[in-house]
Coordinates of C-alpha atoms in Angstrom, one line a residue:
Chain A
M11 CA -49.5 -38.9 -33.6
E12 CA -49.3 -35.3 -34.4
N13 CA -48.1 -32.9 -31.7
I14 CA -50.0 -29.8 -31.1
I15 CA -47.4 -28.4 -28.6
E16 CA -43.7 -29.1 -28.4
V17 CA -41.6 -28.0 -25.5
K18 CA -37.8 -28.2 -25.8
H19 CA -35.4 -27.6 -23.0
L20 CA -37.4 -24.9 -21.3
S21 CA -36.0 -23.1 -18.4
Y22 CA -37.2 -20.2 -16.2
R23 CA -36.0 -18.2 -13.3
Y24 CA -38.1 -15.8 -11.2
G25 CA -36.1 -12.5 -10.4
K26 CA -33.0 -13.1 -8.4
E27 CA -34.0 -16.6 -7.3
Q28 CA -31.2 -19.1 -7.1
R29 CA -33.1 -22.1 -8.0
P30 CA -34.8 -22.2 -11.6
A31 CA -38.7 -22.5 -11.3
L32 CA -38.4 -24.6 -14.6
N33 CA -35.1 -26.6 -15.4
D34 CA -34.7 -28.0 -18.8
V35 CA -38.2 -29.3 -19.4
S36 CA -39.0 -31.0 -22.6
F37 CA -42.2 -32.8 -23.6
D38 CA -44.9 -32.9 -26.4
V39 CA -48.7 -32.6 -26.3
H40 CA -50.6 -34.7 -28.8
R41 CA -53.4 -33.1 -30.6
G42 CA -56.8 -34.0 -29.1
E43 CA -55.3 -35.7 -26.0
W44 CA -56.0 -34.9 -22.3
L45 CA -52.8 -34.3 -20.6
A46 CA -52.5 -33.9 -16.8
I47 CA -49.6 -32.1 -15.2
V48 CA -49.2 -33.0 -11.4
G49 CA -46.8 -31.9 -8.7
H50 CA -46.6 -30.2 -5.4
N51 CA -47.5 -26.7 -4.7
G52 CA -44.3 -24.8 -5.8
S53 CA -43.0 -27.5 -8.1
G54 CA -43.3 -25.3 -11.2
K55 CA -46.6 -26.6 -12.8
S56 CA -48.2 -23.2 -13.0
T57 CA -45.0 -21.6 -14.2
L58 CA -45.0 -24.2 -17.0
A59 CA -48.6 -23.5 -17.9
K60 CA -48.0 -19.7 -18.1
S61 CA -44.9 -20.4 -20.2
L62 CA -47.0 -22.1 -22.9
D63 CA -49.3 -19.2 -23.2
G64 CA -46.4 -16.5 -23.3
L65 CA -47.4 -15.2 -20.0
L66 CA -43.9 -15.7 -18.7
P67 CA -40.9 -14.8 -20.9
F68 CA -38.8 -18.0 -20.3
T69 CA -35.0 -17.6 -20.4
E70 CA -34.0 -20.7 -22.4
G71 CA -35.6 -23.3 -24.7
T72 CA -38.4 -23.2 -27.2
V73 CA -42.3 -23.7 -27.1
T74 CA -43.9 -24.5 -30.4
V75 CA -47.8 -24.4 -30.5
D76 CA -49.5 -25.7 -33.5
G77 CA -46.5 -25.1 -35.8
L78 CA -45.8 -21.5 -34.4
E79 CA -42.6 -21.0 -32.3
L80 CA -43.5 -18.8 -29.4
S81 CA -41.8 -15.4 -29.4
P82 CA -42.8 -11.8 -28.8
A83 CA -43.7 -11.6 -32.6
T84 CA -46.0 -14.7 -32.5
V85 CA -47.4 -14.5 -29.0
W86 CA -50.7 -13.0 -29.9
Q87 CA -51.2 -15.6 -32.6
V88 CA -50.3 -18.4 -30.1
R89 CA -52.9 -17.0 -27.6
E90 CA -55.5 -17.3 -30.3
K91 CA -55.0 -21.1 -30.0
I92 CA -55.0 -21.3 -26.2
G93 CA -57.7 -20.7 -23.6
M94 CA -56.8 -20.8 -20.0
I95 CA -58.9 -21.1 -16.8
F96 CA -57.3 -20.3 -13.5
Q97 CA -57.9 -21.5 -9.9
N98 CA -59.9 -18.7 -8.4
P99 CA -63.0 -17.9 -10.4
D100 CA -63.3 -14.5 -8.8
N101 CA -60.0 -13.3 -10.4
Q102 CA -61.1 -13.6 -14.0
F103 CA -64.2 -11.5 -14.5
V104 CA -64.4 -8.4 -16.4
G105 CA -68.1 -8.1 -17.5
A106 CA -71.0 -6.7 -15.5
T107 CA -73.2 -9.6 -16.7
V108 CA -72.4 -13.1 -17.7
E109 CA -73.2 -12.2 -21.4
D110 CA -70.8 -9.1 -21.3
D111 CA -68.0 -11.2 -19.8
V112 CA -68.3 -13.9 -22.5
A113 CA -68.3 -11.3 -25.0
F114 CA -65.1 -9.6 -23.8
G115 CA -62.8 -12.0 -25.7
L116 CA -64.6 -11.4 -28.9
E117 CA -64.7 -7.5 -28.5
N118 CA -61.0 -7.7 -28.1
R119 CA -60.9 -9.6 -31.4
Q120 CA -63.0 -6.9 -33.0
V121 CA -65.7 -9.4 -33.9
T122 CA -68.8 -7.5 -35.4
R123 CA -71.9 -7.2 -33.4
E124 CA -74.0 -9.4 -35.7
D125 CA -71.4 -12.1 -35.5
M126 CA -70.9 -11.7 -31.7
I127 CA -74.4 -12.1 -30.5
P128 CA -75.0 -15.6 -31.8
R129 CA -71.5 -16.7 -30.7
V130 CA -72.0 -15.4 -27.2
K131 CA -75.4 -17.1 -27.1
A132 CA -74.0 -20.5 -28.4
A133 CA -71.2 -20.5 -25.9
I134 CA -73.4 -19.8 -23.1
E135 CA -75.8 -22.5 -24.1
E136 CA -72.8 -25.0 -24.6
V137 CA -71.8 -24.6 -20.9
G138 CA -75.6 -24.8 -19.7
M139 CA -75.7 -21.2 -18.3
H140 CA -78.5 -19.8 -20.7
D141 CA -80.7 -19.0 -17.7
F142 CA -78.0 -16.9 -16.1
A143 CA -77.1 -14.7 -19.2
Q144 CA -78.1 -11.5 -17.7
R145 CA -76.9 -12.2 -14.2
E146 CA -74.0 -10.5 -12.4
P147 CA -71.1 -12.8 -12.2
S148 CA -70.6 -12.1 -8.5
S149 CA -74.1 -13.6 -7.8
L150 CA -73.0 -17.0 -9.1
S151 CA -71.5 -20.1 -7.3
G152 CA -67.9 -21.0 -7.8
G153 CA -68.8 -23.8 -10.2
Q154 CA -71.1 -21.5 -12.2
K155 CA -68.3 -18.9 -12.5
Q156 CA -66.0 -21.4 -13.8
R157 CA -68.7 -22.4 -16.4
V158 CA -68.9 -18.8 -17.5
A159 CA -65.1 -18.7 -17.8
L160 CA -65.3 -21.7 -20.0
A161 CA -68.0 -20.1 -22.2
G162 CA -65.7 -17.1 -22.6
I163 CA -63.0 -19.7 -24.0
V164 CA -65.6 -21.6 -26.2
A165 CA -66.6 -18.3 -27.8
I166 CA -63.1 -17.7 -29.2
T167 CA -62.8 -21.3 -30.3
P168 CA -59.3 -22.1 -29.4
S169 CA -57.8 -25.5 -30.1
I170 CA -56.2 -25.9 -26.6
L171 CA -57.6 -25.6 -23.2
I172 CA -55.4 -25.2 -20.1
L173 CA -57.0 -25.8 -16.7
D174 CA -54.6 -24.4 -13.9
E175 CA -56.2 -26.1 -10.8
A176 CA -59.5 -24.9 -12.1
T177 CA -61.5 -27.2 -9.9
S178 CA -59.6 -26.9 -6.8
M179 CA -61.9 -24.2 -5.2
L180 CA -65.1 -26.0 -6.1
D181 CA -67.2 -28.2 -3.8
P182 CA -67.3 -31.9 -4.9
L183 CA -70.5 -31.5 -6.9
G184 CA -69.2 -28.4 -8.8
R185 CA -65.9 -30.2 -9.5
H186 CA -67.7 -33.2 -10.8
D187 CA -69.9 -31.1 -13.1
M188 CA -66.9 -29.0 -14.3
L189 CA -65.0 -32.2 -15.3
E190 CA -68.0 -33.5 -17.2
L191 CA -68.4 -30.3 -19.0
V192 CA -64.7 -30.2 -20.0
S193 CA -65.1 -33.8 -21.3
K194 CA -68.0 -32.7 -23.4
L195 CA -66.3 -29.5 -24.6
R196 CA -63.2 -31.5 -25.6
R197 CA -65.5 -33.9 -27.7
D198 CA -67.6 -31.1 -29.3
Q199 CA -64.9 -28.6 -29.9
K200 CA -62.1 -31.0 -30.7
L201 CA -60.1 -29.5 -27.9
T202 CA -56.8 -30.5 -26.6
V203 CA -56.9 -30.2 -22.8
I204 CA -54.0 -29.7 -20.4
S205 CA -55.1 -29.9 -16.8
I206 CA -52.7 -28.9 -13.9
T207 CA -54.2 -30.5 -10.9
H208 CA -53.8 -32.3 -7.5
D209 CA -57.2 -33.8 -7.9
I210 CA -57.1 -37.6 -8.4
D211 CA -60.3 -37.8 -10.3
E212 CA -59.2 -35.1 -12.7
A213 CA -55.9 -36.7 -13.2
A214 CA -57.8 -40.0 -13.8
N215 CA -59.6 -38.4 -16.7
A216 CA -56.3 -37.8 -18.5
D217 CA -54.8 -39.9 -21.3
R218 CA -51.3 -39.2 -20.0
I219 CA -49.7 -37.7 -16.8
L220 CA -46.6 -35.7 -16.5
V221 CA -45.0 -35.3 -13.0
I222 CA -43.1 -32.1 -12.3
D223 CA -40.9 -31.8 -9.3
D224 CA -38.6 -29.0 -8.3
G225 CA -38.8 -27.5 -11.8
Q226 CA -38.0 -30.8 -13.6
L227 CA -40.0 -33.3 -15.5
V228 CA -39.5 -36.5 -13.5
Q229 CA -42.0 -38.9 -14.9
E230 CA -44.4 -39.4 -17.8
A231 CA -46.8 -42.2 -17.7
S232 CA -50.5 -43.3 -18.0
P233 CA -53.0 -42.8 -15.1
A234 CA -52.9 -46.5 -14.3
E235 CA -49.1 -46.5 -14.1
I236 CA -49.0 -43.4 -12.0
F237 CA -51.8 -44.7 -9.6
A238 CA -49.9 -48.0 -9.2
L239 CA -47.2 -46.0 -7.3
G240 CA -49.5 -46.2 -4.1
E241 CA -48.3 -44.2 -1.3
K242 CA -45.6 -42.4 -3.2
L243 CA -48.4 -40.4 -4.9
V244 CA -48.3 -38.1 -1.9
D245 CA -44.7 -37.3 -2.8
L246 CA -45.9 -36.3 -6.3
G247 CA -48.5 -33.8 -5.0
L248 CA -51.4 -36.0 -5.7
D249 CA -53.9 -37.4 -3.3
L250 CA -54.0 -41.1 -2.6
P251 CA -56.8 -43.0 -4.3
F252 CA -59.0 -44.8 -1.7
T253 CA -57.6 -48.2 -2.7
A254 CA -54.1 -47.2 -1.9
K255 CA -55.1 -45.9 1.5
L256 CA -57.0 -49.3 2.1
K257 CA -54.0 -51.3 1.0
A258 CA -51.7 -49.4 3.3
A259 CA -54.3 -49.9 6.2
L260 CA -54.5 -53.7 5.4
K261 CA -50.7 -54.0 5.3
K262 CA -50.4 -52.5 8.7
R263 CA -52.6 -55.4 9.9
G264 CA -50.5 -58.1 8.3
I265 CA -52.8 -58.6 5.3
E266 CA -50.8 -58.3 2.0
P267 CA -52.9 -57.2 -1.0
P268 CA -51.7 -57.8 -4.6
T269 CA -49.3 -55.1 -5.4
N270 CA -50.4 -53.9 -9.0
Y271 CA -52.8 -51.0 -9.4
Q272 CA -56.3 -52.0 -8.5
T273 CA -59.6 -50.2 -9.1
M274 CA -62.3 -50.1 -6.5
A275 CA -64.0 -53.0 -8.5
E276 CA -60.9 -55.1 -8.6
M277 CA -60.2 -54.7 -4.9
E278 CA -63.7 -55.5 -4.1
E279 CA -63.5 -58.7 -6.2
W280 CA -60.1 -59.6 -4.5
L281 CA -61.6 -59.2 -1.0
W282 CA -64.7 -61.1 -1.9
Q283 CA -62.7 -64.0 -3.3
S284 CA -60.2 -64.0 -0.4
L285 CA -62.9 -63.9 2.3
S286 CA -65.6 -66.0 0.8
N287 CA -63.4 -69.1 0.2
T288 CA -64.2 -70.7 3.4
Chain B
M10 CA -66.6 -23.9 25.6
A11 CA -70.0 -25.6 25.1
I12 CA -72.1 -24.1 22.3
S13 CA -75.9 -24.2 22.1
F14 CA -78.3 -22.9 19.6
E15 CA -82.0 -22.5 20.7
H16 CA -84.4 -21.9 17.7
V17 CA -82.0 -19.7 16.0
T18 CA -83.4 -18.0 12.8
F19 CA -81.3 -15.5 10.7
T20 CA -82.7 -13.3 7.9
Y21 CA -80.3 -11.2 5.8
Q22 CA -81.9 -7.7 5.4
A23 CA -84.7 -8.5 7.7
G24 CA -87.7 -6.2 7.3
T25 CA -87.0 -5.1 3.8
P26 CA -88.3 -6.5 0.3
M27 CA -84.9 -8.1 0.0
A28 CA -85.2 -10.2 3.1
Q29 CA -83.7 -13.6 2.7
T30 CA -83.9 -16.2 5.4
A31 CA -80.5 -18.1 5.7
L32 CA -81.1 -20.0 9.0
E33 CA -84.4 -21.3 10.1
D34 CA -85.0 -22.6 13.6
V35 CA -81.7 -24.2 14.2
S36 CA -81.2 -25.9 17.5
F37 CA -78.3 -28.1 18.7
N38 CA -76.0 -28.6 21.7
L39 CA -72.2 -29.1 21.1
P40 CA -70.3 -30.2 24.3
D41 CA -67.2 -28.5 25.6
H42 CA -64.0 -29.6 23.7
G43 CA -66.2 -30.9 20.8
Y44 CA -65.1 -31.2 17.3
L45 CA -68.0 -30.3 15.1
A46 CA -68.0 -30.6 11.3
I47 CA -70.7 -28.7 9.4
I48 CA -71.4 -30.0 6.0
G49 CA -74.1 -29.2 3.3
H50 CA -74.3 -27.8 -0.2
T51 CA -73.0 -24.3 -1.2
G52 CA -75.7 -21.9 -0.1
S53 CA -77.2 -24.1 2.6
G54 CA -76.3 -21.7 5.4
K55 CA -73.0 -23.2 6.8
S56 CA -71.1 -19.9 6.6
T57 CA -74.0 -18.0 8.0
L58 CA -74.3 -20.4 10.9
V59 CA -70.6 -20.2 11.9
Q60 CA -70.8 -16.5 11.9
Q61 CA -73.3 -16.6 14.6
I62 CA -70.9 -18.2 16.9
N63 CA -68.8 -15.1 17.4
A64 CA -71.8 -13.0 16.6
L65 CA -70.5 -11.4 13.4
L66 CA -74.1 -11.9 12.6
K67 CA -76.7 -11.9 15.4
P68 CA -79.8 -14.0 15.3
T69 CA -83.0 -12.4 14.1
S70 CA -84.7 -14.6 16.6
G71 CA -83.6 -17.3 19.1
T72 CA -80.7 -17.6 21.5
I73 CA -77.1 -18.7 21.3
K74 CA -75.2 -19.7 24.4
I75 CA -71.4 -20.1 24.5
D76 CA -70.5 -21.1 28.0
D77 CA -71.7 -18.1 30.1
F78 CA -72.2 -15.8 27.2
T79 CA -75.7 -15.4 25.7
I80 CA -76.3 -13.9 22.3
T81 CA -79.8 -12.7 21.6
P82 CA -81.1 -10.3 18.7
N83 CA -80.7 -7.5 21.4
T84 CA -77.1 -8.1 22.4
T85 CA -75.0 -5.1 21.8
N86 CA -71.5 -5.0 20.3
A87 CA -70.0 -3.7 23.6
D88 CA -71.2 -7.0 25.3
L89 CA -69.5 -9.1 22.7
K90 CA -65.9 -8.1 23.1
P91 CA -65.0 -10.7 25.7
L92 CA -66.9 -13.3 23.6
R93 CA -65.0 -12.5 20.4
Q94 CA -61.6 -12.8 22.3
H95 CA -62.6 -16.5 23.1
V96 CA -63.9 -17.4 19.6
G97 CA -61.3 -17.4 16.9
M98 CA -62.5 -17.4 13.3
V99 CA -60.5 -18.5 10.4
F100 CA -62.2 -17.4 7.2
Q101 CA -61.9 -18.9 3.8
F102 CA -58.6 -18.0 2.2
P103 CA -57.4 -16.2 5.5
E104 CA -54.0 -15.3 3.7
S105 CA -55.9 -12.5 2.0
Q106 CA -56.2 -10.8 5.4
L107 CA -52.5 -10.5 6.0
F108 CA -51.3 -6.9 5.9
E109 CA -48.3 -6.2 8.1
E110 CA -44.6 -5.6 7.1
T111 CA -43.4 -8.6 9.0
I112 CA -44.8 -11.9 9.9
R113 CA -44.1 -11.2 13.5
K114 CA -46.0 -7.9 13.4
D115 CA -48.9 -9.4 11.7
I116 CA -49.4 -12.2 14.3
A117 CA -48.9 -9.8 17.1
F118 CA -51.6 -7.4 15.9
G119 CA -54.6 -9.1 17.4
P120 CA -53.3 -9.4 20.9
Q121 CA -52.1 -5.8 20.9
N122 CA -55.5 -4.6 19.8
F123 CA -56.9 -6.4 22.8
G124 CA -54.4 -4.5 25.1
M125 CA -51.3 -6.7 25.3
S126 CA -47.9 -4.8 25.4
P127 CA -45.9 -5.0 22.2
E128 CA -43.2 -7.0 24.0
D129 CA -45.5 -9.7 25.2
A130 CA -47.3 -9.7 21.9
N131 CA -44.1 -10.2 19.9
E132 CA -43.1 -13.0 22.2
L133 CA -46.4 -14.7 21.8
A134 CA -46.2 -14.3 18.0
D135 CA -42.9 -16.1 18.0
Q136 CA -44.5 -18.9 20.0
M137 CA -47.5 -19.2 17.6
L138 CA -45.2 -19.3 14.6
T139 CA -43.7 -22.5 16.1
T140 CA -47.1 -23.9 16.9
V141 CA -48.2 -23.5 13.2
G142 CA -45.1 -25.4 12.1
L143 CA -43.1 -22.4 10.8
D144 CA -39.5 -21.8 11.8
I145 CA -38.7 -18.8 14.1
S146 CA -36.5 -17.4 11.3
Y147 CA -39.6 -16.4 9.4
A148 CA -40.6 -13.9 12.0
E149 CA -38.7 -11.0 10.4
R150 CA -39.8 -11.7 6.9
S151 CA -42.6 -10.2 4.9
P152 CA -45.7 -12.4 4.8
F153 CA -46.0 -11.7 1.2
E154 CA -42.8 -13.6 0.3
L155 CA -44.4 -16.9 1.4
S156 CA -46.2 -19.7 -0.6
G157 CA -49.9 -19.9 -0.3
G158 CA -49.8 -22.7 2.3
Q159 CA -47.3 -20.8 4.5
M160 CA -49.3 -17.6 4.3
R161 CA -52.3 -19.5 5.5
R162 CA -50.3 -20.9 8.5
V163 CA -49.3 -17.2 9.4
A164 CA -52.9 -16.1 9.2
I165 CA -54.0 -19.0 11.5
A166 CA -51.1 -18.1 13.9
G167 CA -52.7 -14.6 14.0
V168 CA -55.9 -16.2 15.2
L169 CA -54.3 -18.5 17.6
A170 CA -52.5 -15.7 19.2
M171 CA -55.8 -14.5 20.6
R172 CA -55.8 -17.6 22.6
P173 CA -59.2 -18.6 21.6
Q174 CA -61.1 -21.5 23.2
V175 CA -63.2 -22.1 20.2
L176 CA -61.7 -22.2 16.8
I177 CA -64.0 -21.8 13.8
L178 CA -62.6 -23.0 10.4
D179 CA -64.4 -22.1 7.2
E180 CA -63.1 -24.5 4.6
P181 CA -59.6 -24.2 5.9
T182 CA -57.9 -26.5 3.3
A183 CA -59.5 -25.3 0.1
G184 CA -56.9 -24.9 -2.6
L185 CA -54.0 -26.5 -0.8
D186 CA -52.2 -29.5 -2.2
P187 CA -52.8 -32.9 -0.5
Q188 CA -49.9 -32.7 1.6
G189 CA -50.6 -29.2 2.7
R190 CA -54.2 -30.2 3.5
Q191 CA -53.0 -33.1 5.6
E192 CA -50.6 -30.9 7.6
M193 CA -53.3 -28.4 8.2
M194 CA -55.8 -31.0 9.4
D195 CA -53.1 -32.4 11.7
L196 CA -52.5 -29.0 13.1
F197 CA -56.1 -28.6 14.1
E198 CA -56.4 -32.1 15.6
Q199 CA -53.3 -31.4 17.7
L200 CA -54.9 -28.1 19.0
H201 CA -58.1 -29.9 19.7
R202 CA -56.3 -32.9 21.5
E203 CA -53.5 -31.1 23.3
Q204 CA -55.0 -27.7 24.2
G205 CA -58.7 -28.8 24.3
L206 CA -59.8 -26.4 21.7
T207 CA -63.4 -26.6 20.6
I208 CA -63.2 -27.0 16.8
V209 CA -66.1 -26.0 14.4
L210 CA -65.1 -27.0 10.9
V211 CA -67.0 -26.1 7.8
T212 CA -66.1 -28.4 4.9
H213 CA -66.8 -30.4 1.8
Q214 CA -64.2 -33.0 2.4
M215 CA -66.2 -35.9 3.7
E216 CA -62.9 -37.9 4.3
D217 CA -61.9 -35.4 6.7
V218 CA -65.3 -35.4 8.5
A219 CA -65.0 -39.2 9.0
E220 CA -61.3 -38.9 10.2
Y221 CA -61.4 -36.0 12.5
A222 CA -64.9 -34.9 13.6
E223 CA -66.7 -36.0 16.7
Q224 CA -70.1 -34.4 15.9
V225 CA -71.7 -33.6 12.6
A226 CA -74.2 -31.0 11.6
I227 CA -75.9 -31.3 8.2
M228 CA -77.4 -28.2 6.7
R229 CA -80.0 -28.0 3.9
E230 CA -81.6 -24.8 2.8
G231 CA -81.1 -23.0 6.0
R232 CA -82.1 -25.9 8.1
L233 CA -80.3 -28.3 10.3
V234 CA -81.5 -31.7 8.9
K235 CA -79.1 -33.9 11.0
F236 CA -77.0 -33.4 14.1
G237 CA -75.2 -36.4 15.7
D238 CA -71.9 -38.1 16.1
V239 CA -70.1 -39.2 12.9
Q240 CA -71.6 -42.8 12.7
E241 CA -75.2 -41.3 13.1
A242 CA -74.5 -38.7 10.3
F243 CA -72.9 -41.2 8.0
G244 CA -74.3 -44.5 9.0
D245 CA -77.0 -44.2 6.4
P246 CA -75.5 -43.6 3.0
D247 CA -78.7 -44.0 1.1
W248 CA -79.9 -40.9 3.1
L249 CA -76.8 -39.0 2.1
L250 CA -77.1 -39.8 -1.5
A251 CA -80.8 -38.8 -1.6
N252 CA -79.5 -35.5 -0.2
Q253 CA -76.8 -35.3 -2.8
L254 CA -74.1 -35.4 -0.3
D255 CA -70.8 -37.3 -0.8
V256 CA -70.4 -40.6 1.1
P257 CA -67.0 -41.3 2.4
R258 CA -65.1 -43.6 0.1
A259 CA -64.7 -46.4 2.8
A260 CA -68.3 -46.4 3.4
Q261 CA -69.2 -46.6 -0.3
F262 CA -66.7 -49.6 -0.6
A263 CA -68.1 -51.2 2.4
Q264 CA -71.6 -50.9 0.9
Q265 CA -70.6 -52.6 -2.1
L266 CA -69.2 -55.5 -0.2
A267 CA -72.3 -55.5 1.9
K268 CA -74.3 -56.3 -1.3
R269 CA -72.3 -59.5 -1.6
G270 CA -73.0 -60.5 1.9
F271 CA -70.4 -58.9 3.9
Q272 CA -71.5 -57.8 7.5
W273 CA -70.3 -54.6 9.1
Q274 CA -70.8 -53.6 12.6
P275 CA -70.8 -50.5 12.5
L276 CA -70.5 -49.3 8.9
P277 CA -66.7 -48.4 8.4
L278 CA -66.2 -44.7 7.4
T279 CA -62.5 -44.6 7.2
A280 CA -59.8 -46.7 5.4
D281 CA -58.6 -47.7 8.9
Q282 CA -61.9 -48.8 10.2
L283 CA -62.6 -50.8 7.1
A284 CA -59.2 -52.5 7.3
E285 CA -59.8 -53.4 11.1
Q286 CA -63.1 -55.1 10.3
I287 CA -61.6 -56.8 7.3
A288 CA -58.7 -58.1 9.4
E289 CA -61.1 -59.5 11.9
Q290 CA -63.0 -61.5 9.2
W291 CA -59.6 -62.5 7.7
Q292 CA -58.6 -64.2 11.0
K293 CA -61.9 -65.9 11.4
R294 CA -61.5 -67.3 7.9
G295 CA -58.2 -68.6 9.0
T296 CA -59.7 -70.5 12.0
D297 CA -62.6 -71.8 9.9
H298 CA -60.0 -73.5 7.7
V299 CA -58.3 -75.3 10.5

């Protein structure tokens, strides 16, 4: 499979800190995949995301994005390819209205007005915010704000979308809608998605999961393999899926469920089989 | 402290063309040492409701009683000082309110404002630092060198230093990682259990409600649509779904099994409750075989 991002031996140290925030991290991102990066607060996940976009000048290693090696000379070309959404929706607005905000990226790229108007309109339509085009961003809910931020990214048509805990401040409904929207954008815009998250549902959407701990890449696996770790998931900075919690509670009561990863449906089937055989 | 709301209505910018009613005829009684979770959608009035409890917002009509204190639309701010000392409020993202040079000074700020000597306030600050699970060696450090989760602990220590009897928490775990969330919820549970604090928790985390709360208030469009114990609030998942509220995972799972003929009494709301009832049926199965 073709790699859209290649990271080799990446290290980064903040200021005078003794411990590196990133320590010799290497991995690839395949074109078109959804890659989740998980880990504790402070594990280095966000540092990693910022390194990919040239927001942090890493000290060692190389990052290659879509064939371009990241350097001060190429950073602006690389940023053309990457759209990033951060955790706090309030920290990423510049425009007085939703439309203005979405147009900001295009203005920076000196897109002509004739070209800009339809692109802004289309991007706002794409995220389902057309009724809010003239609204002030501050009057929107958290989930709506993240939609607008996504529209700003759609407008500049990058090939990679990075979500840095972008759903962690949303309510459950907002989180669910946002993940559906990202799935749709990924399909429609042929995006590669990298999501940095603690949310088990968000990680479950991914094709692959990377686990970062203490600045190092400690594991790379499919969601099913990762979720099979059960109670160890908490050490990885992820929430426990409900089935893992239930298994632990059953074990405490002397009932030994099958050890491999089980979905809710499999768990239900197993319990039903076990208890109805009377 | 017991809290009662009697027909409380609150309108933002009342009497102007911009008037917007955020609470409508809300009444309930929360017993002393209660643990109340307030749930509902964004914009349903949860935050407006909790701001009435320490009178940051005063009712447009109706009465709020908190032990011997009474808040009416006519209560003046001078009358409220003693009440505000008893009701501690932790806002969303409280770490954004830190401002002092050192962590000790930041925690000691509130008590000094209410007249405590600097020495006593500093001593209390160190005590509170330990209560929230931070080492005393942090006292001289700047709060701005800490991680997000640690900063939040310091901010909560500052509220606890006021020795409140009621602690209001507005989405206190938003944005923390799962372990940080768990530690935070354990801290509140401990304060509730060991020091008898009345807790009022605004949250979207239904699992936390099922796990920790004793009473639940469900808000919708400014109205209190349900008030009762956790079982009353969550015992009818169909009602919750119809109101677009999340059902705790354990209850969802139990409902699926119920469709296949499992019987629950009552409907389990946490993984532990579910496992307990499964274990009972498991043993019965054993005896049936014999």
